[in-house]
Structure formats: C-alpha cells, structure tokens
Amino acid sequence: MRRVLMAGLLCATALGASAQTEVQPKSQAQSLACLVKPADAPRYPARHKLDRDFGGMRVLLTFKKPDAAPEVEVLFNSAREDMQDEMHRYVRQYRLPCLSPQDGAVQAVQEFSFTNTDREATPLPAASRKDGPPFCLVMPRHDMEGWSGIGRQEVEHVVVAATFSGDGQQPPEVKIIHSTGSAHAESAVRARLAEYRMPCRTGREGPQSFQQQFSHIPAGHRRHVFKREAFGLLEFLGLTREPRKLKALYDLNTMACPFKVSYMVYGGAVPNEARVKGSRDANRQPFLSWLAGLQLAFSNDRQANDLFGSELQIDVPCGLLDLKGEAG
C-alpha cells in the first residue's frame, strides 16, 4: 500500500530586472542545482486504515533569499487540509543556498499527489485539460465545516455539478444532482462551494464545469467496503447483476491492451464512470461505455449507499471478450 506523497519539480524561471535579447545560460540557482530538500519524505496523512481520499496540489515556489524558505502560491488544490499541511511542512524546509542577488527571484512549479492505494487514483476534478483553458481550481485552505451527521447513523452523500462562468474572483454556480443528506448537509456543501475559485480565469473563457461528491460517515459507523481495490475483468463482471446473462463482443486486442480502468461506483441517479488514465483512445470508448452501464449486485440498500462513490480498478487483458448470455 503506497502511503507516500509524490512530488516533482516541473520548471524553474528567474525573475530578473534586465531585458536582454540574447539567451543567457542559467546559473546554479536558476537551474535549481543547489536546491536543498528535507531528508524525511512526505507521507500520506491517513485518518484511518481505509482512508482512500485523493488530493492534488500545484504550487508556485518563489525563492528570494538563499537562507529562507520559498514563498508559496497555490495554483491548483483539491487536497484536504491535513494534506495541505504536509505540503507546507515539506516545502518550508526548502533552501536555495547558491542564490545570489544577480539571480533575482527564482521560481519553480511543483506538483503534489496524495494517494493511499495501490490502484491508479483518479483525481477529481482534473488538474488540467488539453482541449480547453487551464483548469486552475483552488479549494479552501480549511476542511469543510457544518456537515450535519448529528443524530443520523447512515452514510450521507451529496453530489454537485459546479460551473465557473465568471472571472477569477467569482464562485461557481452549483446544482445538486444527487443527495441522501439532510437540508443542513446540503447547505454546508453549498457554503463550501461558495469558497471555490478559479484564479486563472479572466471571464472571457467559456464555462468550465466539474462534478464533486461530498460524503459523511458517522462516527462508529461500520461501513461496507470492498475487500480489494483491483479486479481482473472477469472478476469484476462476476460482481454485476446477473453476470451469466451478459452479452458482449469486444476485441480487446484493438484497444492498446492491456490497460487499467478506473471505475467509479454510483448507479441510479448518478451514472457509473469508467475511465482510463492518460490520452483518450477512441477504440476503447464503446467498451468503456458498456462497462459504465453495468450495475453491481448489492445485497441491500445500505450496502449500495455505503459503497456509493467507491473507486475500483479493473485490469483489462488482451484477447476477445465474447459473452453469449444465458437465456431465462
């Protein structure tokens, strides 16, 4: 089980005062060659043994003094408060000792991903989109407050669709598309979304939307969970309703096999999702749509509610998937 924070410096730039047309070679500081980082690697701040929350951050680091920590500007954030604390603790120990006045201020962009699972975690919302403007969502620094949960012993879920259509100072428009929560819970979710911003927007871009799920698990609640997070394709199909009646014919050899599918379990009012990390392959789309349309065989309504929003990994092999479907 991975419980580490993965981080990588993407780029560094120097903010100098002079304007020159010729290209100057980067100094040691400008190339981050002397960057000093803490010896202790960041860790996933697990709240319990079944903690599977994913969090992503992108930050702009600005070094102005050789013996001081960098200034930090958050460019994208979908991480919990304790994950953000871990990021800030880590970068506060950064130093750039070879930085000189001639270097000016040196900036670097770094990304952090917090995951506590052996499957490929799928961040939601996505950090960027290649076919549109930057998706620079920044969530609040603090965790959500005001969720009800008092006197209610079942797991509560609220799923929203949020759309940014204004500039970087405007909150998104929010529509609740599914809820098993109380009116107080829904109000707390709306208050949370009202603090979201997309600071890179100018207002001239088209609308940018995303879907997000909020869940509350009462203290002491014995929740149904999947004993495993990754399944082979045939194993997964065995978890669906009436698997012996399934009919399908897909040549997986034509889909750049093998590959891994991130499967979000919803059902009912919210359709399931089946996605493959990385570039979109049109050859896989009919198969992924078929997978998403399948429904898992829950033993009762409580199990279905407990597992709502869970993520599985389906390991898809090469070969021919030919299901005839039994009659009756």
Tab-separated table of C-alpha atoms in Angstrom:
chain	number	residue	atom	x	y	z
A	1	MET	CA	0.000	0.000	0.000
A	2	ARG	CA	1.515	3.308	-1.026
A	3	ARG	CA	1.393	5.980	1.670
A	4	VAL	CA	3.744	8.481	0.154
A	5	LEU	CA	3.374	11.893	-1.365
A	6	MET	CA	4.743	12.074	-4.899
A	7	ALA	CA	6.291	15.373	-5.941
A	8	GLY	CA	8.234	16.628	-8.924
A	9	LEU	CA	9.671	19.968	-9.947
A	10	LEU	CA	8.302	20.852	-13.356
A	11	CYS	CA	10.170	24.012	-14.251
A	12	ALA	CA	12.095	26.941	-12.886
A	13	THR	CA	12.363	30.536	-14.086
A	14	ALA	CA	14.346	33.556	-12.970
A	15	LEU	CA	12.708	36.931	-12.450
A	16	GLY	CA	15.450	39.373	-13.419
A	17	ALA	CA	15.303	43.142	-13.784
A	18	SER	CA	17.277	43.472	-17.027
A	19	ALA	CA	15.874	42.988	-20.526
A	20	GLN	CA	18.182	41.263	-22.976
A	21	THR	CA	17.566	39.653	-26.313
A	22	GLU	CA	20.365	37.088	-26.131
A	23	VAL	CA	19.822	33.852	-24.255
A	24	GLN	CA	21.847	33.688	-21.052
A	25	PRO	CA	22.794	30.324	-19.540
A	26	LYS	CA	21.068	29.616	-16.261
A	27	SER	CA	23.027	29.939	-13.060
A	28	GLN	CA	23.206	27.162	-10.474
A	29	ALA	CA	20.343	28.759	-8.559
A	30	GLN	CA	18.200	29.393	-11.640
A	31	SER	CA	18.508	25.734	-12.630
A	32	LEU	CA	17.787	24.640	-9.019
A	33	ALA	CA	21.084	22.725	-8.982
A	34	CYS	CA	21.721	23.568	-5.326
A	35	LEU	CA	18.173	23.045	-4.077
A	36	VAL	CA	18.184	21.562	-0.577
A	37	LYS	CA	15.150	19.459	0.375
A	38	PRO	CA	14.327	17.714	3.665
A	39	ALA	CA	15.627	14.189	4.175
A	40	ASP	CA	12.320	12.885	5.525
A	41	ALA	CA	9.968	12.138	2.654
A	42	PRO	CA	6.370	13.375	2.966
A	43	ARG	CA	3.784	10.789	3.975
A	44	TYR	CA	0.115	10.328	3.265
A	45	PRO	CA	-1.743	11.613	6.386
A	46	ALA	CA	-4.074	8.623	6.763
A	47	ARG	CA	-7.002	9.287	9.101
A	48	HIS	CA	-7.862	5.583	9.346
A	49	LYS	CA	-6.860	2.316	7.692
A	50	LEU	CA	-9.498	2.677	4.978
A	51	ASP	CA	-8.645	6.286	4.130
A	52	ARG	CA	-8.557	6.490	0.334
A	53	ASP	CA	-9.084	10.220	-0.277
A	54	PHE	CA	-7.022	11.555	-3.161
A	55	GLY	CA	-5.604	15.054	-3.088
A	56	GLY	CA	-3.707	17.036	-5.695
A	57	MET	CA	-1.869	20.354	-5.477
A	58	ARG	CA	0.174	22.546	-7.796
A	59	VAL	CA	2.181	25.329	-6.186
A	60	LEU	CA	4.392	28.174	-7.363
A	61	LEU	CA	7.538	28.500	-5.229
A	62	THR	CA	9.448	31.795	-5.224
A	63	PHE	CA	12.967	31.869	-3.758
A	64	LYS	CA	14.186	35.341	-2.787
A	65	LYS	CA	16.869	34.599	-0.174
A	66	PRO	CA	19.422	31.778	-0.022
A	67	ASP	CA	18.735	31.033	3.633
A	68	ALA	CA	14.950	31.386	3.652
A	69	ALA	CA	12.041	29.171	2.688
A	70	PRO	CA	10.285	29.975	-0.590
A	71	GLU	CA	7.055	31.913	-0.793
A	72	VAL	CA	4.196	29.596	-1.763
A	73	GLU	CA	1.292	30.393	-4.083
A	74	VAL	CA	-1.320	27.696	-4.646
A	75	LEU	CA	-2.180	27.319	-8.344
A	76	PHE	CA	-4.412	24.259	-8.016
A	77	ASN	CA	-5.752	22.470	-4.953
A	78	SER	CA	-8.073	19.515	-4.411
A	79	ALA	CA	-6.359	18.291	-1.221
A	80	ARG	CA	-7.664	18.011	2.318
A	81	GLU	CA	-6.394	20.401	4.964
A	82	ASP	CA	-4.059	17.822	6.542
A	83	MET	CA	-2.593	17.063	3.100
A	84	GLN	CA	-2.025	20.774	2.552
A	85	ASP	CA	-0.356	20.964	5.978
A	86	GLU	CA	2.004	18.169	4.925
A	87	MET	CA	2.890	20.013	1.710
A	88	HIS	CA	3.576	23.278	3.549
A	89	ARG	CA	5.650	21.470	6.206
A	90	TYR	CA	7.730	19.905	3.467
A	91	VAL	CA	8.413	22.988	1.329
A	92	ARG	CA	9.118	25.187	4.370
A	93	GLN	CA	12.371	23.260	4.657
A	94	TYR	CA	13.471	24.045	1.097
A	95	ARG	CA	16.539	26.254	0.681
A	96	LEU	CA	18.422	27.557	-2.346
A	97	PRO	CA	21.825	28.361	-0.781
A	98	CYS	CA	23.578	29.337	-4.025
A	99	LEU	CA	21.022	32.071	-4.773
A	100	SER	CA	22.763	35.419	-5.321
A	101	PRO	CA	21.460	38.963	-5.930
A	102	GLN	CA	22.407	38.601	-9.601
A	103	ASP	CA	19.921	35.728	-9.934
A	104	GLY	CA	16.944	37.794	-8.913
A	105	ALA	CA	13.941	35.854	-7.638
A	106	VAL	CA	13.828	32.243	-8.829
A	107	GLN	CA	10.503	30.494	-9.306
A	108	ALA	CA	9.658	26.815	-9.611
A	109	VAL	CA	6.375	24.970	-10.114
A	110	GLN	CA	5.861	21.733	-8.225
A	111	GLU	CA	3.010	19.227	-8.168
A	112	PHE	CA	1.995	17.011	-5.256
A	113	SER	CA	-0.285	13.970	-5.357
A	114	PHE	CA	-1.576	12.307	-2.205
A	115	THR	CA	-2.772	8.739	-2.649
A	116	ASN	CA	-3.167	5.808	-0.278
A	117	THR	CA	-3.961	2.990	-2.664
A	118	ASP	CA	-2.258	0.501	-4.932
A	119	ARG	CA	-4.667	1.254	-7.756
A	120	GLU	CA	-4.194	4.241	-10.023
A	121	ALA	CA	-6.038	7.046	-8.286
A	122	THR	CA	-8.085	9.357	-10.486
A	123	PRO	CA	-8.163	12.950	-9.216
A	124	LEU	CA	-11.474	14.768	-9.402
A	125	PRO	CA	-11.634	17.435	-10.650
A	126	ALA	CA	-8.848	17.151	-13.194
A	127	ALA	CA	-5.907	19.494	-12.782
A	128	SER	CA	-5.747	20.456	-16.447
A	129	ARG	CA	-7.359	19.872	-19.805
A	130	LYS	CA	-5.547	19.798	-23.101
A	131	ASP	CA	-8.581	20.788	-25.164
A	132	GLY	CA	-9.515	23.936	-23.281
A	133	PRO	CA	-8.388	26.699	-20.918
A	134	PRO	CA	-6.406	25.821	-17.766
A	135	PHE	CA	-8.430	24.188	-15.000
A	136	CYS	CA	-6.883	26.038	-12.052
A	137	LEU	CA	-9.396	25.167	-9.354
A	138	VAL	CA	-8.384	26.255	-5.842
A	139	MET	CA	-10.359	24.860	-2.921
A	140	PRO	CA	-10.330	26.470	0.545
A	141	ARG	CA	-7.324	26.033	2.829
A	142	HIS	CA	-9.539	24.615	5.613
A	143	ASP	CA	-11.592	21.449	5.599
A	144	MET	CA	-15.352	21.515	5.217
A	145	GLU	CA	-17.371	22.599	8.243
A	146	GLY	CA	-21.007	22.432	9.246
A	147	TRP	CA	-21.891	18.944	7.997
A	148	SER	CA	-24.857	17.644	9.997
A	149	GLY	CA	-24.366	13.965	10.794
A	150	ILE	CA	-25.830	14.629	14.250
A	151	GLY	CA	-28.455	12.055	15.137
A	152	ARG	CA	-28.171	10.359	11.731
A	153	GLN	CA	-26.474	6.980	11.621
A	154	GLU	CA	-26.416	6.356	7.883
A	155	VAL	CA	-23.772	7.485	5.432
A	156	GLU	CA	-24.805	10.717	3.691
A	157	HIS	CA	-23.828	11.709	0.159
A	158	VAL	CA	-24.265	14.961	-1.761
A	159	VAL	CA	-23.137	15.142	-5.399
A	160	VAL	CA	-22.947	18.530	-7.104
A	161	ALA	CA	-22.301	19.876	-10.572
A	162	ALA	CA	-20.425	23.194	-10.380
A	163	THR	CA	-19.812	25.630	-13.243
A	164	PHE	CA	-17.429	28.594	-13.397
A	165	SER	CA	-18.582	31.212	-15.899
A	166	GLY	CA	-17.196	34.459	-14.454
A	167	ASP	CA	-13.693	35.707	-13.745
A	168	GLY	CA	-11.150	34.503	-11.195
A	169	GLN	CA	-12.942	36.151	-8.258
A	170	GLN	CA	-16.350	34.595	-8.890
A	171	PRO	CA	-17.601	31.415	-7.186
A	172	PRO	CA	-19.164	28.658	-9.295
A	173	GLU	CA	-22.838	28.103	-9.921
A	174	VAL	CA	-23.894	24.971	-8.043
A	175	LYS	CA	-26.551	22.363	-8.789
A	176	ILE	CA	-27.169	19.362	-6.530
A	177	ILE	CA	-27.660	16.340	-8.782
A	178	HIS	CA	-27.942	13.656	-6.076
A	179	SER	CA	-28.376	13.767	-2.321
A	180	THR	CA	-29.074	11.440	0.571
A	181	GLY	CA	-28.108	14.153	3.024
A	182	SER	CA	-30.228	16.452	5.158
A	183	ALA	CA	-31.095	20.019	4.205
A	184	HIS	CA	-28.408	21.154	6.654
A	185	ALA	CA	-25.847	18.966	4.907
A	186	GLU	CA	-26.795	20.368	1.504
A	187	SER	CA	-26.493	23.904	2.865
A	188	ALA	CA	-22.998	23.103	4.207
A	189	VAL	CA	-21.967	21.790	0.790
A	190	ARG	CA	-23.227	24.941	-0.941
A	191	ALA	CA	-21.326	27.092	1.569
A	192	ARG	CA	-18.180	25.089	0.844
A	193	LEU	CA	-18.512	25.522	-2.933
A	194	ALA	CA	-19.071	29.262	-2.475
A	195	GLU	CA	-15.404	29.481	-1.398
A	196	TYR	CA	-14.055	27.781	-4.527
A	197	ARG	CA	-12.201	29.950	-7.023
A	198	MET	CA	-10.518	29.542	-10.386
A	199	PRO	CA	-7.994	32.417	-10.219
A	200	CYS	CA	-6.588	31.996	-13.744
A	201	ARG	CA	-9.948	32.831	-15.361
A	202	THR	CA	-10.407	36.251	-16.978
A	203	GLY	CA	-14.136	35.912	-17.711
A	204	ARG	CA	-13.570	35.634	-21.451
A	205	GLU	CA	-13.325	31.843	-21.387
A	206	GLY	CA	-16.294	29.589	-21.853
A	207	PRO	CA	-17.944	27.883	-18.865
A	208	GLN	CA	-15.854	25.258	-17.054
A	209	SER	CA	-17.658	22.568	-15.096
A	210	PHE	CA	-16.867	19.664	-12.821
A	211	GLN	CA	-18.689	17.165	-10.623
A	212	GLN	CA	-17.797	16.517	-6.990
A	213	GLN	CA	-19.054	14.166	-4.303
A	214	PHE	CA	-19.258	15.023	-0.599
A	215	SER	CA	-19.765	12.204	1.879
A	216	HIS	CA	-20.172	11.994	5.639
A	217	ILE	CA	-19.604	8.789	7.617
A	218	PRO	CA	-20.976	8.928	11.181
A	219	ALA	CA	-18.555	8.145	13.988
A	220	GLY	CA	-18.580	4.453	14.816
A	221	HIS	CA	-20.467	3.506	11.660
A	222	ARG	CA	-19.483	0.030	10.431
A	223	ARG	CA	-19.329	0.718	6.736
A	224	HIS	CA	-19.381	-1.779	3.886
A	225	VAL	CA	-16.150	-1.634	1.864
A	226	PHE	CA	-14.627	-3.601	-0.967
A	227	LYS	CA	-12.101	-6.073	0.410
A	228	ARG	CA	-9.976	-5.460	-2.672
A	229	GLU	CA	-9.481	-2.411	-4.861
A	230	ALA	CA	-8.289	-4.103	-8.073
A	231	PHE	CA	-10.076	-6.834	-10.003
A	232	GLY	CA	-9.485	-8.717	-13.204
A	233	LEU	CA	-12.079	-8.054	-15.900
A	234	LEU	CA	-13.900	-11.368	-15.443
A	235	GLU	CA	-13.773	-10.990	-11.660
A	236	PHE	CA	-15.390	-7.584	-11.958
A	237	LEU	CA	-18.105	-8.882	-14.290
A	238	GLY	CA	-18.880	-11.510	-11.663
A	239	LEU	CA	-19.801	-8.686	-9.245
A	240	THR	CA	-22.510	-7.317	-11.542
A	241	ARG	CA	-26.200	-8.142	-11.640
A	242	GLU	CA	-26.943	-11.446	-13.366
A	243	PRO	CA	-23.473	-11.832	-14.889
A	244	ARG	CA	-24.436	-15.044	-16.698
A	245	LYS	CA	-26.910	-13.061	-18.805
A	246	LEU	CA	-24.347	-10.515	-20.028
A	247	LYS	CA	-23.922	-10.212	-23.777
A	248	ALA	CA	-20.867	-8.540	-25.261
A	249	LEU	CA	-18.357	-8.880	-28.062
A	250	TYR	CA	-15.217	-6.751	-27.812
A	251	ASP	CA	-11.826	-7.363	-29.382
A	252	LEU	CA	-9.567	-6.053	-26.627
A	253	ASN	CA	-6.532	-6.576	-28.861
A	254	THR	CA	-7.580	-3.467	-30.819
A	255	MET	CA	-7.581	-1.253	-27.691
A	256	ALA	CA	-3.847	-0.966	-26.893
A	257	CYS	CA	-4.207	-3.713	-24.302
A	258	PRO	CA	-3.568	-4.398	-21.515
A	259	PHE	CA	-4.849	-1.350	-19.672
A	260	LYS	CA	-6.349	-0.337	-16.334
A	261	VAL	CA	-9.814	1.134	-15.926
A	262	SER	CA	-10.736	3.408	-13.014
A	263	TYR	CA	-14.345	2.545	-12.219
A	264	MET	CA	-16.455	4.861	-10.057
A	265	VAL	CA	-19.390	3.069	-8.470
A	266	TYR	CA	-22.545	5.182	-8.485
A	267	GLY	CA	-25.649	3.781	-10.147
A	268	GLY	CA	-29.168	5.140	-10.111
A	269	ALA	CA	-29.383	8.939	-10.393
A	270	VAL	CA	-25.625	9.295	-10.951
A	271	PRO	CA	-24.200	7.169	-13.806
A	272	ASN	CA	-21.174	5.000	-13.116
A	273	GLU	CA	-17.892	6.157	-14.657
A	274	ALA	CA	-15.266	4.068	-16.430
A	275	ARG	CA	-12.089	5.920	-17.399
A	276	VAL	CA	-8.547	5.136	-18.447
A	277	LYS	CA	-5.769	7.388	-17.229
A	278	GLY	CA	-3.814	9.133	-19.958
A	279	SER	CA	-4.682	10.105	-23.512
A	280	ARG	CA	-8.128	9.243	-24.831
A	281	ASP	CA	-8.271	6.226	-27.159
A	282	ALA	CA	-11.399	6.199	-29.308
A	283	ASN	CA	-11.095	2.437	-29.779
A	284	ARG	CA	-11.874	1.925	-26.090
A	285	GLN	CA	-14.913	4.179	-25.827
A	286	PRO	CA	-17.672	1.661	-26.730
A	287	PHE	CA	-16.196	-0.852	-24.284
A	288	LEU	CA	-15.855	1.764	-21.509
A	289	SER	CA	-19.442	2.925	-22.069
A	290	TRP	CA	-20.610	-0.679	-21.776
A	291	LEU	CA	-18.685	-1.123	-18.529
A	292	ALA	CA	-20.109	2.085	-17.087
A	293	GLY	CA	-23.636	0.916	-17.852
A	294	LEU	CA	-23.296	-2.241	-15.774
A	295	GLN	CA	-24.726	-2.250	-12.253
A	296	LEU	CA	-23.158	-4.040	-9.292
A	297	ALA	CA	-25.195	-6.628	-7.396
A	298	PHE	CA	-25.635	-5.103	-3.937
A	299	SER	CA	-27.136	-7.241	-1.191
A	300	ASN	CA	-29.247	-4.384	0.208
A	301	ASP	CA	-29.826	-0.616	0.079
A	302	ARG	CA	-27.427	0.089	2.943
A	303	GLN	CA	-24.585	-1.658	1.144
A	304	ALA	CA	-25.372	0.295	-2.024
A	305	ASN	CA	-25.339	3.583	-0.080
A	306	ASP	CA	-22.121	2.735	1.774
A	307	LEU	CA	-20.301	1.879	-1.477
A	308	PHE	CA	-21.655	4.875	-3.401
A	309	GLY	CA	-18.705	6.785	-4.854
A	310	SER	CA	-16.189	3.989	-4.270
A	311	GLU	CA	-13.467	3.512	-6.869
A	312	LEU	CA	-12.256	0.197	-8.235
A	313	GLN	CA	-9.532	-0.688	-10.692
A	314	ILE	CA	-10.335	-3.146	-13.467
A	315	ASP	CA	-7.316	-4.809	-15.053
A	316	VAL	CA	-8.260	-5.386	-18.694
A	317	PRO	CA	-6.179	-8.025	-20.521
A	318	CYS	CA	-5.696	-8.684	-24.207
A	319	GLY	CA	-7.918	-11.126	-26.028
A	320	LEU	CA	-11.519	-11.405	-27.169
A	321	LEU	CA	-14.387	-10.765	-24.753
A	322	ASP	CA	-17.241	-12.862	-26.134
A	323	LEU	CA	-20.208	-13.213	-23.766
A	324	LYS	CA	-23.179	-15.084	-25.200
A	325	GLY	CA	-25.607	-14.504	-22.330
A	326	GLU	CA	-27.676	-17.364	-20.949
A	327	ALA	CA	-31.398	-17.304	-21.655
A	328	GLY	CA	-34.014	-17.237	-18.917
